[in-house]
PDB file of C-alpha atoms in Angstrom:
ATOM      1  CA  MET A   1       0.135   0.269   0.019  1.00  0.00           C
ATOM      2  CA  ALA A   2       1.222   3.700  -0.952  1.00  0.00           C
ATOM      3  CA  GLY A   3       2.504   5.665   1.917  1.00  0.00           C
ATOM      4  CA  MET A   4       0.153   8.626   2.482  1.00  0.00           C
ATOM      5  CA  SER A   5       2.570  10.924   1.810  1.00  0.00           C
ATOM      6  CA  ASP A   6       3.103   9.376  -1.882  1.00  0.00           C
ATOM      7  CA  ILE A   7      -0.501  10.500  -2.470  1.00  0.00           C
ATOM      8  CA  ALA A   8      -0.749  13.888  -4.125  1.00  0.00           C
ATOM      9  CA  PHE A   9      -4.211  14.703  -2.753  1.00  0.00           C
ATOM     10  CA  PHE A  10      -6.511  17.157  -4.652  1.00  0.00           C
ATOM     11  CA  LYS A  11      -6.460  21.148  -3.630  1.00  0.00           C
ATOM     12  CA  ALA A  12      -8.819  23.468  -5.141  1.00  0.00           C
ATOM     13  CA  ASP A  13      -6.291  25.915  -5.119  1.00  0.00           C
ATOM     14  CA  ALA A  14      -4.112  24.034  -7.063  1.00  0.00           C
ATOM     15  CA  SER A  15      -6.134  21.958  -8.978  1.00  0.00           C
ATOM     16  CA  ASP A  16      -4.452  22.770 -12.290  1.00  0.00           C
ATOM     17  CA  ARG A  17      -1.255  21.855 -11.106  1.00  0.00           C
ATOM     18  CA  LEU A  18      -2.343  18.618 -10.119  1.00  0.00           C
ATOM     19  CA  PHE A  19      -3.462  17.784 -13.423  1.00  0.00           C
ATOM     20  CA  ALA A  20      -0.561  18.886 -15.030  1.00  0.00           C
ATOM     21  CA  GLU A  21       1.661  16.542 -12.923  1.00  0.00           C
ATOM     22  CA  ARG A  22      -0.637  14.086 -14.577  1.00  0.00           C
ATOM     23  CA  ILE A  23       0.901  14.512 -17.884  1.00  0.00           C
ATOM     24  CA  ASN A  24       4.106  15.654 -17.301  1.00  0.00           C
ATOM     25  CA  GLY A  25       5.687  12.591 -19.034  1.00  0.00           C
ATOM     26  CA  ALA A  26       3.644  12.783 -22.000  1.00  0.00           C
ATOM     27  CA  ALA A  27       5.840  12.149 -25.629  1.00  0.00           C
ATOM     28  CA  ASP A  28       4.189  15.132 -26.964  1.00  0.00           C
ATOM     29  CA  GLN A  29       5.227  18.064 -25.162  1.00  0.00           C
ATOM     30  CA  ARG A  30       3.808  20.859 -27.245  1.00  0.00           C
ATOM     31  CA  LEU A  31       0.115  19.476 -26.958  1.00  0.00           C
ATOM     32  CA  ALA A  32       1.110  18.996 -23.125  1.00  0.00           C
ATOM     33  CA  ALA A  33       2.074  22.358 -22.743  1.00  0.00           C
ATOM     34  CA  VAL A  34      -1.032  23.859 -24.379  1.00  0.00           C
ATOM     35  CA  LEU A  35      -3.465  21.167 -22.312  1.00  0.00           C
ATOM     36  CA  CYS A  36      -1.760  22.710 -19.199  1.00  0.00           C
ATOM     37  CA  LYS A  37      -2.610  25.991 -20.160  1.00  0.00           C
ATOM     38  CA  VAL A  38      -6.122  25.286 -21.182  1.00  0.00           C
ATOM     39  CA  ALA A  39      -6.604  23.631 -17.584  1.00  0.00           C
ATOM     40  CA  GLU A  40      -5.038  26.802 -15.736  1.00  0.00           C
ATOM     41  CA  HIS A  41      -7.343  28.994 -17.091  1.00  0.00           C
ATOM     42  CA  VAL A  42     -10.611  26.907 -17.101  1.00  0.00           C
ATOM     43  CA  HIS A  43      -9.875  26.332 -13.481  1.00  0.00           C
ATOM     44  CA  ALA A  44      -9.101  29.868 -12.872  1.00  0.00           C
ATOM     45  CA  VAL A  45     -12.231  30.759 -14.199  1.00  0.00           C
ATOM     46  CA  ILE A  46     -14.069  28.178 -11.614  1.00  0.00           C
ATOM     47  CA  ARG A  47     -12.389  29.826  -8.775  1.00  0.00           C
ATOM     48  CA  GLU A  48     -13.056  32.940  -9.806  1.00  0.00           C
ATOM     49  CA  THR A  49     -16.841  32.382 -10.784  1.00  0.00           C
ATOM     50  CA  ARG A  50     -17.702  29.579  -8.639  1.00  0.00           C
ATOM     51  CA  PRO A  51     -20.328  28.024 -10.450  1.00  0.00           C
ATOM     52  CA  SER A  52     -23.003  26.162  -8.754  1.00  0.00           C
ATOM     53  CA  LEU A  53     -23.656  22.227  -9.339  1.00  0.00           C
ATOM     54  CA  SER A  54     -26.473  23.200 -11.735  1.00  0.00           C
ATOM     55  CA  ASP A  55     -24.529  26.111 -13.427  1.00  0.00           C
ATOM     56  CA  TRP A  56     -22.163  23.558 -14.562  1.00  0.00           C
ATOM     57  CA  ARG A  57     -24.278  21.074 -15.749  1.00  0.00           C
ATOM     58  CA  ALA A  58     -25.914  23.966 -18.017  1.00  0.00           C
ATOM     59  CA  ALA A  59     -22.798  24.390 -19.106  1.00  0.00           C
ATOM     60  CA  ILE A  60     -22.208  21.067 -19.978  1.00  0.00           C
ATOM     61  CA  GLU A  61     -25.615  20.880 -22.040  1.00  0.00           C
ATOM     62  CA  PHE A  62     -24.315  24.096 -23.850  1.00  0.00           C
ATOM     63  CA  LEU A  63     -21.579  22.259 -25.012  1.00  0.00           C
ATOM     64  CA  THR A  64     -23.066  19.049 -25.782  1.00  0.00           C
ATOM     65  CA  GLU A  65     -25.856  21.116 -27.858  1.00  0.00           C
ATOM     66  CA  VAL A  66     -23.283  22.959 -30.043  1.00  0.00           C
ATOM     67  CA  GLY A  67     -21.893  19.253 -30.953  1.00  0.00           C
ATOM     68  CA  HIS A  68     -24.867  18.158 -31.812  1.00  0.00           C
ATOM     69  CA  LEU A  69     -24.974  20.737 -34.785  1.00  0.00           C
ATOM     70  CA  CYS A  70     -22.195  19.965 -36.375  1.00  0.00           C
ATOM     71  CA  ASP A  71     -22.316  18.017 -39.231  1.00  0.00           C
ATOM     72  CA  GLU A  72     -21.253  17.912 -43.034  1.00  0.00           C
ATOM     73  CA  ARG A  73     -22.994  20.977 -43.764  1.00  0.00           C
ATOM     74  CA  ARG A  74     -23.073  22.676 -40.204  1.00  0.00           C
ATOM     75  CA  GLN A  75     -20.006  23.509 -38.176  1.00  0.00           C
ATOM     76  CA  GLU A  76     -21.383  25.020 -34.965  1.00  0.00           C
ATOM     77  CA  TRP A  77     -17.990  25.057 -33.432  1.00  0.00           C
ATOM     78  CA  VAL A  78     -16.359  27.357 -36.097  1.00  0.00           C
ATOM     79  CA  LEU A  79     -19.359  29.499 -35.569  1.00  0.00           C
ATOM     80  CA  VAL A  80     -18.556  29.624 -31.472  1.00  0.00           C
ATOM     81  CA  SER A  81     -14.706  30.524 -32.579  1.00  0.00           C
ATOM     82  CA  ASP A  82     -15.758  32.948 -34.779  1.00  0.00           C
ATOM     83  CA  LEU A  83     -18.087  34.695 -32.648  1.00  0.00           C
ATOM     84  CA  LEU A  84     -15.521  34.418 -29.440  1.00  0.00           C
ATOM     85  CA  GLY A  85     -13.334  36.578 -31.384  1.00  0.00           C
ATOM     86  CA  THR A  86     -10.938  33.358 -31.030  1.00  0.00           C
ATOM     87  CA  SER A  87     -10.822  32.796 -34.910  1.00  0.00           C
ATOM     88  CA  THR A  88      -9.570  36.119 -35.804  1.00  0.00           C
ATOM     89  CA  LEU A  89      -7.029  36.154 -32.685  1.00  0.00           C
ATOM     90  CA  VAL A  90      -5.336  32.947 -34.202  1.00  0.00           C
ATOM     91  CA  ASP A  91      -5.515  34.043 -37.917  1.00  0.00           C
ATOM     92  CA  ALA A  92      -4.313  37.837 -36.419  1.00  0.00           C
ATOM     93  CA  LEU A  93      -1.212  36.042 -34.497  1.00  0.00           C
ATOM     94  CA  ASN A  94      -0.463  33.830 -37.967  1.00  0.00           C
ATOM     95  CA  SER A  95      -0.321  36.854 -40.097  1.00  0.00           C
ATOM     96  CA  ASP A  96       1.756  39.333 -38.610  1.00  0.00           C
ATOM     97  CA  ARG A  97       2.483  42.139 -41.030  1.00  0.00           C
ATOM     98  CA  PRO A  98       4.281  45.240 -41.838  1.00  0.00           C
ATOM     99  CA  GLU A  99       1.983  48.323 -41.165  1.00  0.00           C
ATOM    100  CA  HIS A 100       1.830  48.989 -44.819  1.00  0.00           C
ATOM    101  CA  ALA A 101       1.008  45.876 -46.356  1.00  0.00           C
ATOM    102  CA  THR A 102      -3.201  44.925 -46.234  1.00  0.00           C
ATOM    103  CA  PRO A 103      -4.523  43.121 -43.008  1.00  0.00           C
ATOM    104  CA  ASN A 104      -5.262  39.700 -43.168  1.00  0.00           C
ATOM    105  CA  THR A 105      -8.875  38.657 -42.413  1.00  0.00           C
ATOM    106  CA  MET A 106     -10.687  35.208 -41.836  1.00  0.00           C
ATOM    107  CA  ARG A 107     -11.742  33.552 -45.232  1.00  0.00           C
ATOM    108  CA  GLY A 108     -15.225  32.474 -43.972  1.00  0.00           C
ATOM    109  CA  PRO A 109     -17.725  29.578 -45.149  1.00  0.00           C
ATOM    110  CA  PHE A 110     -18.600  30.763 -48.224  1.00  0.00           C
ATOM    111  CA  TYR A 111     -15.344  30.622 -50.587  1.00  0.00           C
ATOM    112  CA  ARG A 112     -15.551  28.662 -53.687  1.00  0.00           C
ATOM    113  CA  GLY A 113     -11.841  27.691 -55.421  1.00  0.00           C
ATOM    114  CA  ASP A 114     -13.822  26.608 -58.793  1.00  0.00           C
ATOM    115  CA  VAL A 115     -14.751  30.014 -60.025  1.00  0.00           C
ATOM    116  CA  PRO A 116     -13.164  30.302 -64.098  1.00  0.00           C
ATOM    117  CA  LEU A 117     -11.068  32.895 -65.075  1.00  0.00           C
ATOM    118  CA  MET A 118     -13.072  36.118 -66.546  1.00  0.00           C
ATOM    119  CA  GLU A 119     -12.250  39.081 -68.452  1.00  0.00           C
ATOM    120  CA  HIS A 120     -11.756  42.632 -67.298  1.00  0.00           C
ATOM    121  CA  GLY A 121     -14.665  44.335 -67.398  1.00  0.00           C
ATOM    122  CA  ASP A 122     -16.927  41.337 -66.673  1.00  0.00           C
ATOM    123  CA  ASN A 123     -20.038  41.480 -64.758  1.00  0.00           C
ATOM    124  CA  ILE A 124     -19.856  39.256 -61.598  1.00  0.00           C
ATOM    125  CA  SER A 125     -23.387  39.761 -60.843  1.00  0.00           C
ATOM    126  CA  LEU A 126     -25.326  37.246 -63.192  1.00  0.00           C
ATOM    127  CA  ASP A 127     -28.636  37.983 -62.237  1.00  0.00           C
ATOM    128  CA  GLY A 128     -28.060  42.010 -62.440  1.00  0.00           C
ATOM    129  CA  ILE A 129     -30.325  42.190 -59.020  1.00  0.00           C
ATOM    130  CA  GLY A 130     -29.102  45.382 -56.909  1.00  0.00           C
ATOM    131  CA  SER A 131     -27.872  48.946 -57.498  1.00  0.00           C
ATOM    132  CA  ALA A 132     -24.460  48.032 -59.891  1.00  0.00           C
ATOM    133  CA  VAL A 133     -21.003  48.859 -58.804  1.00  0.00           C
ATOM    134  CA  ALA A 134     -17.926  49.583 -60.794  1.00  0.00           C
ATOM    135  CA  VAL A 135     -14.862  47.782 -59.235  1.00  0.00           C
ATOM    136  CA  THR A 136     -10.902  48.502 -59.758  1.00  0.00           C
ATOM    137  CA  VAL A 137      -8.544  46.523 -57.691  1.00  0.00           C
ATOM    138  CA  SER A 138      -4.691  48.090 -57.574  1.00  0.00           C
ATOM    139  CA  ILE A 139      -2.739  44.839 -56.505  1.00  0.00           C
ATOM    140  CA  LEU A 140       0.718  46.446 -55.185  1.00  0.00           C
ATOM    141  CA  ASP A 141       4.061  45.571 -53.629  1.00  0.00           C
ATOM    142  CA  LEU A 142       5.094  47.724 -50.373  1.00  0.00           C
ATOM    143  CA  ASP A 143       6.754  50.654 -52.214  1.00  0.00           C
ATOM    144  CA  GLY A 144       3.787  50.793 -54.563  1.00  0.00           C
ATOM    145  CA  ALA A 145       4.841  49.245 -57.517  1.00  0.00           C
ATOM    146  CA  PRO A 146       2.153  47.021 -59.843  1.00  0.00           C
ATOM    147  CA  ILE A 147       2.333  43.451 -60.127  1.00  0.00           C
ATOM    148  CA  PRO A 148       1.111  42.163 -62.978  1.00  0.00           C
ATOM    149  CA  GLY A 149      -0.269  38.753 -63.263  1.00  0.00           C
ATOM    150  CA  ALA A 150      -1.915  38.322 -59.400  1.00  0.00           C
ATOM    151  CA  ARG A 151      -4.806  35.847 -59.441  1.00  0.00           C
ATOM    152  CA  LEU A 152      -7.532  37.829 -57.454  1.00  0.00           C
ATOM    153  CA  GLU A 153     -10.559  35.965 -56.552  1.00  0.00           C
ATOM    154  CA  THR A 154     -13.482  37.856 -55.076  1.00  0.00           C
ATOM    155  CA  TRP A 155     -16.984  36.917 -53.242  1.00  0.00           C
ATOM    156  CA  GLN A 156     -20.041  38.531 -51.913  1.00  0.00           C
ATOM    157  CA  ALA A 157     -23.288  38.003 -50.707  1.00  0.00           C
ATOM    158  CA  ASN A 158     -26.349  39.569 -52.856  1.00  0.00           C
ATOM    159  CA  ALA A 159     -28.690  42.715 -51.973  1.00  0.00           C
ATOM    160  CA  GLN A 160     -30.550  40.686 -49.674  1.00  0.00           C
ATOM    161  CA  GLY A 161     -27.261  39.303 -47.173  1.00  0.00           C
ATOM    162  CA  PHE A 162     -27.341  35.898 -49.062  1.00  0.00           C
ATOM    163  CA  TYR A 163     -24.647  34.112 -50.883  1.00  0.00           C
ATOM    164  CA  GLU A 164     -25.020  32.079 -54.429  1.00  0.00           C
ATOM    165  CA  ASN A 165     -24.374  29.041 -52.184  1.00  0.00           C
ATOM    166  CA  GLN A 166     -26.564  29.518 -49.771  1.00  0.00           C
ATOM    167  CA  GLN A 167     -29.031  29.839 -52.212  1.00  0.00           C
ATOM    168  CA  PRO A 168     -28.295  27.448 -55.024  1.00  0.00           C
ATOM    169  CA  ASP A 169     -32.276  27.127 -56.342  1.00  0.00           C
ATOM    170  CA  LEU A 170     -32.429  31.319 -56.353  1.00  0.00           C
ATOM    171  CA  GLN A 171     -29.458  32.447 -57.461  1.00  0.00           C
ATOM    172  CA  PRO A 172     -26.965  31.565 -60.777  1.00  0.00           C
ATOM    173  CA  GLU A 173     -23.989  29.194 -60.508  1.00  0.00           C
ATOM    174  CA  HIS A 174     -21.047  31.461 -59.551  1.00  0.00           C
ATOM    175  CA  ASN A 175     -23.245  34.488 -58.988  1.00  0.00           C
ATOM    176  CA  LEU A 176     -21.155  37.041 -57.637  1.00  0.00           C
ATOM    177  CA  ARG A 177     -18.014  35.472 -57.759  1.00  0.00           C
ATOM    178  CA  GLY A 178     -15.189  36.320 -59.868  1.00  0.00           C
ATOM    179  CA  HIS A 179     -11.631  34.943 -60.613  1.00  0.00           C
ATOM    180  CA  PHE A 180      -9.208  37.528 -62.560  1.00  0.00           C
ATOM    181  CA  LEU A 181      -5.324  37.872 -63.280  1.00  0.00           C
ATOM    182  CA  SER A 182      -4.118  41.502 -63.004  1.00  0.00           C
ATOM    183  CA  GLY A 183      -2.546  43.423 -66.269  1.00  0.00           C
ATOM    184  CA  ASP A 184       0.534  44.752 -66.514  1.00  0.00           C
ATOM    185  CA  ASP A 185      -0.965  47.853 -64.348  1.00  0.00           C
ATOM    186  CA  GLY A 186      -1.774  45.217 -61.414  1.00  0.00           C
ATOM    187  CA  LYS A 187      -5.233  46.410 -61.863  1.00  0.00           C
ATOM    188  CA  VAL A 188      -7.854  44.338 -62.245  1.00  0.00           C
ATOM    189  CA  SER A 189     -11.577  45.755 -63.083  1.00  0.00           C
ATOM    190  CA  TYR A 190     -15.252  44.209 -62.962  1.00  0.00           C
ATOM    191  CA  LEU A 191     -18.784  44.861 -62.541  1.00  0.00           C
ATOM    192  CA  THR A 192     -20.512  43.650 -59.374  1.00  0.00           C
ATOM    193  CA  ILE A 193     -23.752  45.046 -57.315  1.00  0.00           C
ATOM    194  CA  ARG A 194     -23.381  46.610 -53.633  1.00  0.00           C
ATOM    195  CA  PRO A 195     -23.874  43.955 -50.916  1.00  0.00           C
ATOM    196  CA  SER A 196     -25.840  43.776 -47.853  1.00  0.00           C
ATOM    197  CA  GLY A 197     -25.357  42.933 -44.326  1.00  0.00           C
ATOM    198  CA  TYR A 198     -26.315  40.187 -43.020  1.00  0.00           C
ATOM    199  CA  ASP A 199     -27.121  38.136 -39.843  1.00  0.00           C
ATOM    200  CA  VAL A 200     -24.977  35.480 -38.763  1.00  0.00           C
ATOM    201  CA  PRO A 201     -26.747  32.549 -37.901  1.00  0.00           C
ATOM    202  CA  LYS A 202     -29.055  32.796 -34.847  1.00  0.00           C
ATOM    203  CA  ASP A 203     -30.586  29.276 -34.439  1.00  0.00           C
ATOM    204  CA  GLY A 204     -28.366  27.553 -32.578  1.00  0.00           C
ATOM    205  CA  PRO A 205     -26.850  27.629 -29.106  1.00  0.00           C
ATOM    206  CA  LEU A 206     -24.523  30.680 -29.264  1.00  0.00           C
ATOM    207  CA  GLY A 207     -26.591  32.633 -31.137  1.00  0.00           C
ATOM    208  CA  ASP A 208     -29.353  32.030 -28.860  1.00  0.00           C
ATOM    209  CA  LEU A 209     -27.120  32.761 -25.715  1.00  0.00           C
ATOM    210  CA  LEU A 210     -25.503  35.884 -27.597  1.00  0.00           C
ATOM    211  CA  GLU A 211     -28.792  37.302 -28.707  1.00  0.00           C
ATOM    212  CA  LYS A 212     -30.217  37.339 -25.072  1.00  0.00           C
ATOM    213  CA  LEU A 213     -26.920  38.948 -24.060  1.00  0.00           C
ATOM    214  CA  GLY A 214     -27.864  41.592 -26.432  1.00  0.00           C
ATOM    215  CA  ALA A 215     -24.600  40.953 -28.117  1.00  0.00           C
ATOM    216  CA  PRO A 216     -24.657  42.568 -32.068  1.00  0.00           C
ATOM    217  CA  LEU A 217     -24.809  40.032 -34.460  1.00  0.00           C
ATOM    218  CA  CYS A 218     -25.150  41.440 -37.776  1.00  0.00           C
ATOM    219  CA  ARG A 219     -22.418  41.447 -39.859  1.00  0.00           C
ATOM    220  CA  PRO A 220     -21.626  45.154 -41.844  1.00  0.00           C
ATOM    221  CA  ALA A 221     -21.868  44.925 -45.776  1.00  0.00           C
ATOM    222  CA  HIS A 222     -18.268  43.555 -47.423  1.00  0.00           C
ATOM    223  CA  ILE A 223     -16.603  42.307 -50.086  1.00  0.00           C
ATOM    224  CA  TYR A 224     -14.123  39.195 -49.897  1.00  0.00           C
ATOM    225  CA  PHE A 225     -11.196  39.038 -51.596  1.00  0.00           C
ATOM    226  CA  GLN A 226      -8.174  36.702 -52.137  1.00  0.00           C
ATOM    227  CA  VAL A 227      -4.843  37.727 -53.295  1.00  0.00           C
ATOM    228  CA  SER A 228      -1.697  35.355 -54.587  1.00  0.00           C
ATOM    229  CA  ALA A 229       1.539  36.140 -56.490  1.00  0.00           C
ATOM    230  CA  ASP A 230       4.583  34.475 -57.139  1.00  0.00           C
ATOM    231  CA  GLY A 231       7.094  35.936 -54.276  1.00  0.00           C
ATOM    232  CA  TYR A 232       4.351  37.452 -51.854  1.00  0.00           C
ATOM    233  CA  GLU A 233       2.234  36.021 -49.155  1.00  0.00           C
ATOM    234  CA  THR A 234      -1.312  34.917 -50.144  1.00  0.00           C
ATOM    235  CA  LEU A 235      -3.558  37.842 -48.856  1.00  0.00           C
ATOM    236  CA  THR A 236      -7.390  36.908 -47.932  1.00  0.00           C
ATOM    237  CA  THR A 237      -9.408  39.867 -46.639  1.00  0.00           C
ATOM    238  CA  GLN A 238     -12.556  41.690 -46.835  1.00  0.00           C
ATOM    239  CA  ILE A 239     -13.370  45.528 -47.765  1.00  0.00           C
ATOM    240  CA  PHE A 240     -16.010  46.988 -45.710  1.00  0.00           C
ATOM    241  CA  ASP A 241     -18.776  49.444 -46.835  1.00  0.00           C
ATOM    242  CA  GLY A 242     -18.001  52.575 -44.899  1.00  0.00           C
ATOM    243  CA  ASP A 243     -21.426  53.497 -44.567  1.00  0.00           C
ATOM    244  CA  ASP A 244     -22.514  50.845 -42.886  1.00  0.00           C
ATOM    245  CA  SER A 245     -24.041  51.449 -39.354  1.00  0.00           C
ATOM    246  CA  ASN A 246     -22.714  48.201 -38.084  1.00  0.00           C
ATOM    247  CA  LEU A 247     -18.986  48.716 -38.644  1.00  0.00           C
ATOM    248  CA  GLY A 248     -18.207  49.008 -35.274  1.00  0.00           C
ATOM    249  CA  THR A 249     -20.269  45.829 -34.126  1.00  0.00           C
ATOM    250  CA  ASP A 250     -18.754  43.225 -36.630  1.00  0.00           C
ATOM    251  CA  PRO A 251     -19.381  39.924 -34.559  1.00  0.00           C
ATOM    252  CA  LEU A 252     -16.455  38.641 -36.539  1.00  0.00           C
ATOM    253  CA  PHE A 253     -14.162  40.925 -35.340  1.00  0.00           C
ATOM    254  CA  SER A 254     -13.023  41.411 -38.679  1.00  0.00           C
ATOM    255  CA  VAL A 255     -13.275  45.427 -39.611  1.00  0.00           C
ATOM    256  CA  LYS A 256      -9.704  46.974 -39.268  1.00  0.00           C
ATOM    257  CA  PRO A 257      -8.147  50.221 -40.508  1.00  0.00           C
ATOM    258  CA  GLY A 258      -7.397  50.328 -44.190  1.00  0.00           C
ATOM    259  CA  LEU A 259     -10.231  47.581 -44.913  1.00  0.00           C
ATOM    260  CA  ILE A 260     -13.315  50.540 -44.849  1.00  0.00           C
ATOM    261  CA  GLY A 261     -14.150  51.441 -48.555  1.00  0.00           C
ATOM    262  CA  CYS A 262     -15.986  54.167 -49.939  1.00  0.00           C
ATOM    263  CA  PHE A 263     -18.838  53.750 -52.592  1.00  0.00           C
ATOM    264  CA  LYS A 264     -19.041  56.946 -54.571  1.00  0.00           C
ATOM    265  CA  PRO A 265     -21.133  57.851 -57.348  1.00  0.00           C
ATOM    266  CA  ASP A 266     -19.350  56.292 -61.389  1.00  0.00           C
ATOM    267  CA  THR A 267     -19.006  59.228 -63.430  1.00  0.00           C
ATOM    268  CA  THR A 268     -17.837  56.682 -66.410  1.00  0.00           C
ATOM    269  CA  GLY A 269     -21.402  55.562 -67.394  1.00  0.00           C
ATOM    270  CA  LYS A 270     -20.605  52.102 -66.362  1.00  0.00           C
ATOM    271  CA  ALA A 271     -22.560  51.731 -63.124  1.00  0.00           C
ATOM    272  CA  ALA A 272     -24.476  53.939 -60.545  1.00  0.00           C
ATOM    273  CA  LEU A 273     -21.601  53.809 -58.003  1.00  0.00           C
ATOM    274  CA  ARG A 274     -17.563  52.650 -57.960  1.00  0.00           C
ATOM    275  CA  LEU A 275     -15.303  51.246 -55.482  1.00  0.00           C
ATOM    276  CA  ASP A 276     -11.654  51.909 -55.923  1.00  0.00           C
ATOM    277  CA  VAL A 277      -9.234  49.512 -54.227  1.00  0.00           C
ATOM    278  CA  GLU A 278      -5.860  49.380 -53.530  1.00  0.00           C
ATOM    279  CA  PHE A 279      -4.137  45.904 -51.827  1.00  0.00           C
ATOM    280  CA  TYR A 280      -0.324  46.090 -50.528  1.00  0.00           C
ATOM    281  CA  LEU A 281       1.275  42.262 -50.498  1.00  0.00           C
ATOM    282  CA  ASN A 282       4.031  41.393 -48.437  1.00  0.00           C
ATOM    283  CA  PRO A 283       6.945  39.570 -49.780  1.00  0.00           C
ATOM    284  CA  LEU A 284       7.411  36.060 -48.980  1.00  0.00           C
ATOM    285  CA  PRO A 285      10.899  35.679 -47.153  1.00  0.00           C
ATOM    286  CA  GLN A 286      13.772  35.342 -49.513  1.00  0.00           C
ATOM    287  CA  GLU A 287      14.180  31.214 -48.645  1.00  0.00           C
ATOM    288  CA  LEU A 288      10.651  30.754 -49.317  1.00  0.00           C
ATOM    289  CA  CYS A 289      11.228  32.506 -53.310  1.00  0.00           C
ATOM    290  CA  SER A 290      13.804  29.916 -53.888  1.00  0.00           C
TER     291      SER A 290
END
């Protein structure tokens, strides 16, 4: 029988350290360190908030309900990560760039990589519903020089706030999606419509909880872009409508300086409005370019 001195008894003020001792010899030390840090903070929250047994059961039931809403069509845990701001935090820590470089944002769930290559001036609004916008995107290096041959992909919601793959029976295939290559001047031009903002899903446990707490759940109107070019880091970002009243309360925390666009009257007669955007790409480290 082990002596009493050999037993590390549970103590509320050191509970996380007791757990850490249990996995001290783990083969994967990185995983063990992360899990210990998670336990440290969870135990600290419990000690600070002192939930009752019924409170803790309610928390477990909430997590269980989130899991029940995860399948091949819906990933509620991704929504939890997004609405708590942790997705944006992870993205920010993994895409640190010089101040002048265009900031990255999350790509979101509505991206499609199968959009055919299009010609400059093409209209990506295949149903023509909405206020027409002429878009010009300039793709530049950090010194402001144009980057020719860059691949630009864009996608957006329609004027009712829905993406094409949310409404496959109501919108044409590839509606409001574009795939272009920049010209010698580093520019891409195309036609589209002004997008609308939209609510994030509120029919799940987290949406229900945040709505009860009064948290804003409406995303400001935006257009997604992904830009890639040889020798540069791939940029995934969003340009937000500067007139949208929800800019300061984006539930995904994606609005950043330099990502707020201005829809102006178009004087060329091509559309009702125009949007001019400049993207500054960050070069890859030399060792990754060879």
